[in-house]
Amino acid sequence: MNSNKIFISQFKSTDEENIFIIGFTHYCPFHEEDGLNKTEEELLQEGVLINKEDVPEPENREGYRAELLYDKRNNNLVYKYFEINEKDLLHPESVEQKEIRELRQKIEEQEQAILELTSMITGGNANA
């Protein structure tokens, strides 16, 4: 039965080969009401199914935060531990927040490039 599986997908690479950040997790992908309404085969085309009993428990390491990652080589989940520094405690930034900040910066750069190109095309009058 599939009720003992979790679904993970939307992987982002890390500095380590075959170790990926998990972008999406669904703990009941086959639930009748709250599931993803997809077959096992469809889900496997988009991500990975892991047995719930194979999900490790994080260790409690003082001064460190645990991040659950996917090990593609061994097809399992692993925790990596990252030191928490004072800056993280005062201004924590999630992976999503960092990505949003980086995307906003790219958008600003692209908007500036568009303005410069428009200015070049219109001979210095960007509002034409």
PDB file of C-alpha atoms in Angstrom:
ATOM      1  CA  MET A   1       0.000   0.000   0.000  1.00  0.00           C
ATOM      2  CA  ASN A   2       1.207   3.510  -0.790  1.00  0.00           C
ATOM      3  CA  SER A   3       0.022   5.200   2.418  1.00  0.00           C
ATOM      4  CA  ASN A   4       3.448   4.725   3.979  1.00  0.00           C
ATOM      5  CA  LYS A   5       5.253   6.837   1.375  1.00  0.00           C
ATOM      6  CA  ILE A   6       6.207  10.490   1.160  1.00  0.00           C
ATOM      7  CA  PHE A   7       6.810  12.322  -2.104  1.00  0.00           C
ATOM      8  CA  ILE A   8       9.753  14.686  -2.614  1.00  0.00           C
ATOM      9  CA  SER A   9      10.595  16.763  -5.686  1.00  0.00           C
ATOM     10  CA  GLN A  10      11.832  20.117  -7.019  1.00  0.00           C
ATOM     11  CA  PHE A  11      15.437  19.333  -6.177  1.00  0.00           C
ATOM     12  CA  LYS A  12      18.149  21.972  -6.083  1.00  0.00           C
ATOM     13  CA  SER A  13      21.802  21.022  -6.298  1.00  0.00           C
ATOM     14  CA  THR A  14      24.283  21.578  -3.480  1.00  0.00           C
ATOM     15  CA  ASP A  15      28.054  21.737  -3.348  1.00  0.00           C
ATOM     16  CA  GLU A  16      28.095  17.967  -2.857  1.00  0.00           C
ATOM     17  CA  GLU A  17      27.650  15.618  -5.796  1.00  0.00           C
ATOM     18  CA  ASN A  18      24.374  13.636  -5.659  1.00  0.00           C
ATOM     19  CA  ILE A  19      23.114  15.581  -2.596  1.00  0.00           C
ATOM     20  CA  PHE A  20      20.079  17.790  -3.260  1.00  0.00           C
ATOM     21  CA  ILE A  21      17.961  20.311  -1.385  1.00  0.00           C
ATOM     22  CA  ILE A  22      14.331  19.197  -1.340  1.00  0.00           C
ATOM     23  CA  GLY A  23      12.039  21.891  -2.710  1.00  0.00           C
ATOM     24  CA  PHE A  24       8.715  20.108  -2.205  1.00  0.00           C
ATOM     25  CA  THR A  25       7.547  17.422   0.228  1.00  0.00           C
ATOM     26  CA  HIS A  26       4.114  15.812   0.488  1.00  0.00           C
ATOM     27  CA  TYR A  27       3.629  13.405   3.385  1.00  0.00           C
ATOM     28  CA  CYS A  28       0.370  11.877   2.072  1.00  0.00           C
ATOM     29  CA  PRO A  29       0.647  11.923  -1.744  1.00  0.00           C
ATOM     30  CA  PHE A  30      -1.951   9.167  -2.189  1.00  0.00           C
ATOM     31  CA  HIS A  31      -4.507  10.419   0.339  1.00  0.00           C
ATOM     32  CA  GLU A  32      -8.003  10.344  -1.131  1.00  0.00           C
ATOM     33  CA  GLU A  33      -8.816  13.972  -0.333  1.00  0.00           C
ATOM     34  CA  ASP A  34      -5.520  15.718   0.410  1.00  0.00           C
ATOM     35  CA  GLY A  35      -3.238  13.771  -1.904  1.00  0.00           C
ATOM     36  CA  LEU A  36      -1.749  14.819  -5.218  1.00  0.00           C
ATOM     37  CA  ASN A  37      -4.294  12.861  -7.309  1.00  0.00           C
ATOM     38  CA  LYS A  38      -1.566  11.177  -9.320  1.00  0.00           C
ATOM     39  CA  THR A  39      -0.507   7.592  -9.812  1.00  0.00           C
ATOM     40  CA  GLU A  40       2.772   6.274  -8.453  1.00  0.00           C
ATOM     41  CA  GLU A  41       4.153   6.223 -11.991  1.00  0.00           C
ATOM     42  CA  GLU A  42       3.200   9.867 -12.557  1.00  0.00           C
ATOM     43  CA  LEU A  43       4.829  10.923  -9.301  1.00  0.00           C
ATOM     44  CA  LEU A  44       8.016   9.024 -10.108  1.00  0.00           C
ATOM     45  CA  GLN A  45       8.315  11.044 -13.325  1.00  0.00           C
ATOM     46  CA  GLU A  46       8.389  14.238 -11.233  1.00  0.00           C
ATOM     47  CA  GLY A  47      10.224  13.172  -8.100  1.00  0.00           C
ATOM     48  CA  VAL A  48      10.928  10.388  -5.633  1.00  0.00           C
ATOM     49  CA  LEU A  49       8.833   8.307  -3.243  1.00  0.00           C
ATOM     50  CA  ILE A  50      10.437   7.411   0.092  1.00  0.00           C
ATOM     51  CA  ASN A  51       9.089   5.062   2.765  1.00  0.00           C
ATOM     52  CA  LYS A  52       8.053   7.060   5.834  1.00  0.00           C
ATOM     53  CA  GLU A  53       9.962   4.706   8.123  1.00  0.00           C
ATOM     54  CA  ASP A  54      13.134   5.549   6.161  1.00  0.00           C
ATOM     55  CA  VAL A  55      12.937   9.246   7.038  1.00  0.00           C
ATOM     56  CA  PRO A  56      15.674   9.845   9.635  1.00  0.00           C
ATOM     57  CA  GLU A  57      15.227  11.850  12.818  1.00  0.00           C
ATOM     58  CA  PRO A  58      17.545  14.838  13.162  1.00  0.00           C
ATOM     59  CA  GLU A  59      20.101  14.894  15.926  1.00  0.00           C
ATOM     60  CA  ASN A  60      19.851  17.731  18.413  1.00  0.00           C
ATOM     61  CA  ARG A  61      23.191  19.495  18.007  1.00  0.00           C
ATOM     62  CA  GLU A  62      23.492  22.704  19.966  1.00  0.00           C
ATOM     63  CA  GLY A  63      24.551  25.591  17.754  1.00  0.00           C
ATOM     64  CA  TYR A  64      23.626  23.752  14.552  1.00  0.00           C
ATOM     65  CA  ARG A  65      20.542  23.541  12.393  1.00  0.00           C
ATOM     66  CA  ALA A  66      19.569  20.359  10.607  1.00  0.00           C
ATOM     67  CA  GLU A  67      18.543  20.382   6.947  1.00  0.00           C
ATOM     68  CA  LEU A  68      16.931  17.323   5.381  1.00  0.00           C
ATOM     69  CA  LEU A  69      18.481  16.554   1.987  1.00  0.00           C
ATOM     70  CA  TYR A  70      18.053  13.896  -0.699  1.00  0.00           C
ATOM     71  CA  ASP A  71      20.975  11.581  -1.458  1.00  0.00           C
ATOM     72  CA  LYS A  72      20.394  10.521  -5.061  1.00  0.00           C
ATOM     73  CA  ARG A  73      23.225   7.977  -5.127  1.00  0.00           C
ATOM     74  CA  ASN A  74      21.766   6.007  -2.205  1.00  0.00           C
ATOM     75  CA  ASN A  75      18.121   7.013  -2.828  1.00  0.00           C
ATOM     76  CA  ASN A  76      17.594   8.118   0.758  1.00  0.00           C
ATOM     77  CA  LEU A  77      17.223  11.154   2.971  1.00  0.00           C
ATOM     78  CA  VAL A  78      20.062  12.499   5.072  1.00  0.00           C
ATOM     79  CA  TYR A  79      20.513  15.351   7.474  1.00  0.00           C
ATOM     80  CA  LYS A  80      23.341  17.819   7.077  1.00  0.00           C
ATOM     81  CA  TYR A  81      24.143  20.122   9.954  1.00  0.00           C
ATOM     82  CA  PHE A  82      25.023  23.771   9.524  1.00  0.00           C
ATOM     83  CA  GLU A  83      26.473  25.992  12.195  1.00  0.00           C
ATOM     84  CA  ILE A  84      24.148  28.745  13.317  1.00  0.00           C
ATOM     85  CA  ASN A  85      25.927  32.059  13.611  1.00  0.00           C
ATOM     86  CA  GLU A  86      24.701  35.170  15.387  1.00  0.00           C
ATOM     87  CA  LYS A  87      23.663  36.816  12.109  1.00  0.00           C
ATOM     88  CA  ASP A  88      21.375  33.855  11.311  1.00  0.00           C
ATOM     89  CA  LEU A  89      19.694  34.206  14.688  1.00  0.00           C
ATOM     90  CA  LEU A  90      19.136  37.946  14.309  1.00  0.00           C
ATOM     91  CA  HIS A  91      18.119  37.855  10.638  1.00  0.00           C
ATOM     92  CA  PRO A  92      17.193  34.340   9.563  1.00  0.00           C
ATOM     93  CA  GLU A  93      16.720  33.916   5.833  1.00  0.00           C
ATOM     94  CA  SER A  94      15.115  30.781   4.497  1.00  0.00           C
ATOM     95  CA  VAL A  95      16.159  29.197   1.217  1.00  0.00           C
ATOM     96  CA  GLU A  96      12.979  30.581  -0.333  1.00  0.00           C
ATOM     97  CA  GLN A  97      13.641  34.092   0.976  1.00  0.00           C
ATOM     98  CA  LYS A  98      17.164  33.987  -0.433  1.00  0.00           C
ATOM     99  CA  GLU A  99      15.872  32.837  -3.826  1.00  0.00           C
ATOM    100  CA  ILE A 100      13.235  35.599  -3.847  1.00  0.00           C
ATOM    101  CA  ARG A 101      15.887  38.204  -2.994  1.00  0.00           C
ATOM    102  CA  GLU A 102      18.170  36.908  -5.758  1.00  0.00           C
ATOM    103  CA  LEU A 103      15.309  36.838  -8.298  1.00  0.00           C
ATOM    104  CA  ARG A 104      14.313  40.403  -7.409  1.00  0.00           C
ATOM    105  CA  GLN A 105      17.911  41.501  -7.955  1.00  0.00           C
ATOM    106  CA  LYS A 106      17.955  39.778 -11.369  1.00  0.00           C
ATOM    107  CA  ILE A 107      14.668  41.466 -12.311  1.00  0.00           C
ATOM    108  CA  GLU A 108      16.089  44.865 -11.361  1.00  0.00           C
ATOM    109  CA  GLU A 109      19.194  44.184 -13.459  1.00  0.00           C
ATOM    110  CA  GLN A 110      17.063  43.106 -16.422  1.00  0.00           C
ATOM    111  CA  GLU A 111      14.825  46.171 -16.093  1.00  0.00           C
ATOM    112  CA  GLN A 112      17.908  48.385 -16.089  1.00  0.00           C
ATOM    113  CA  ALA A 113      19.243  46.596 -19.188  1.00  0.00           C
ATOM    114  CA  ILE A 114      15.885  47.081 -20.939  1.00  0.00           C
ATOM    115  CA  LEU A 115      15.928  50.795 -20.113  1.00  0.00           C
ATOM    116  CA  GLU A 116      19.464  51.124 -21.466  1.00  0.00           C
ATOM    117  CA  LEU A 117      18.563  49.267 -24.676  1.00  0.00           C
ATOM    118  CA  THR A 118      15.414  51.328 -25.108  1.00  0.00           C
ATOM    119  CA  SER A 119      17.462  54.472 -24.638  1.00  0.00           C
ATOM    120  CA  MET A 120      19.970  53.348 -27.273  1.00  0.00           C
ATOM    121  CA  ILE A 121      17.217  52.451 -29.745  1.00  0.00           C
ATOM    122  CA  THR A 122      15.266  55.688 -29.280  1.00  0.00           C
ATOM    123  CA  GLY A 123      18.351  57.881 -29.301  1.00  0.00           C
ATOM    124  CA  GLY A 124      18.341  58.732 -25.610  1.00  0.00           C
ATOM    125  CA  ASN A 125      14.583  59.210 -25.159  1.00  0.00           C
ATOM    126  CA  ALA A 126      13.429  56.116 -23.229  1.00  0.00           C
ATOM    127  CA  ASN A 127       9.875  57.413 -22.987  1.00  0.00           C
ATOM    128  CA  ALA A 128       9.294  57.480 -26.755  1.00  0.00           C
TER     129      ALA A 128
END
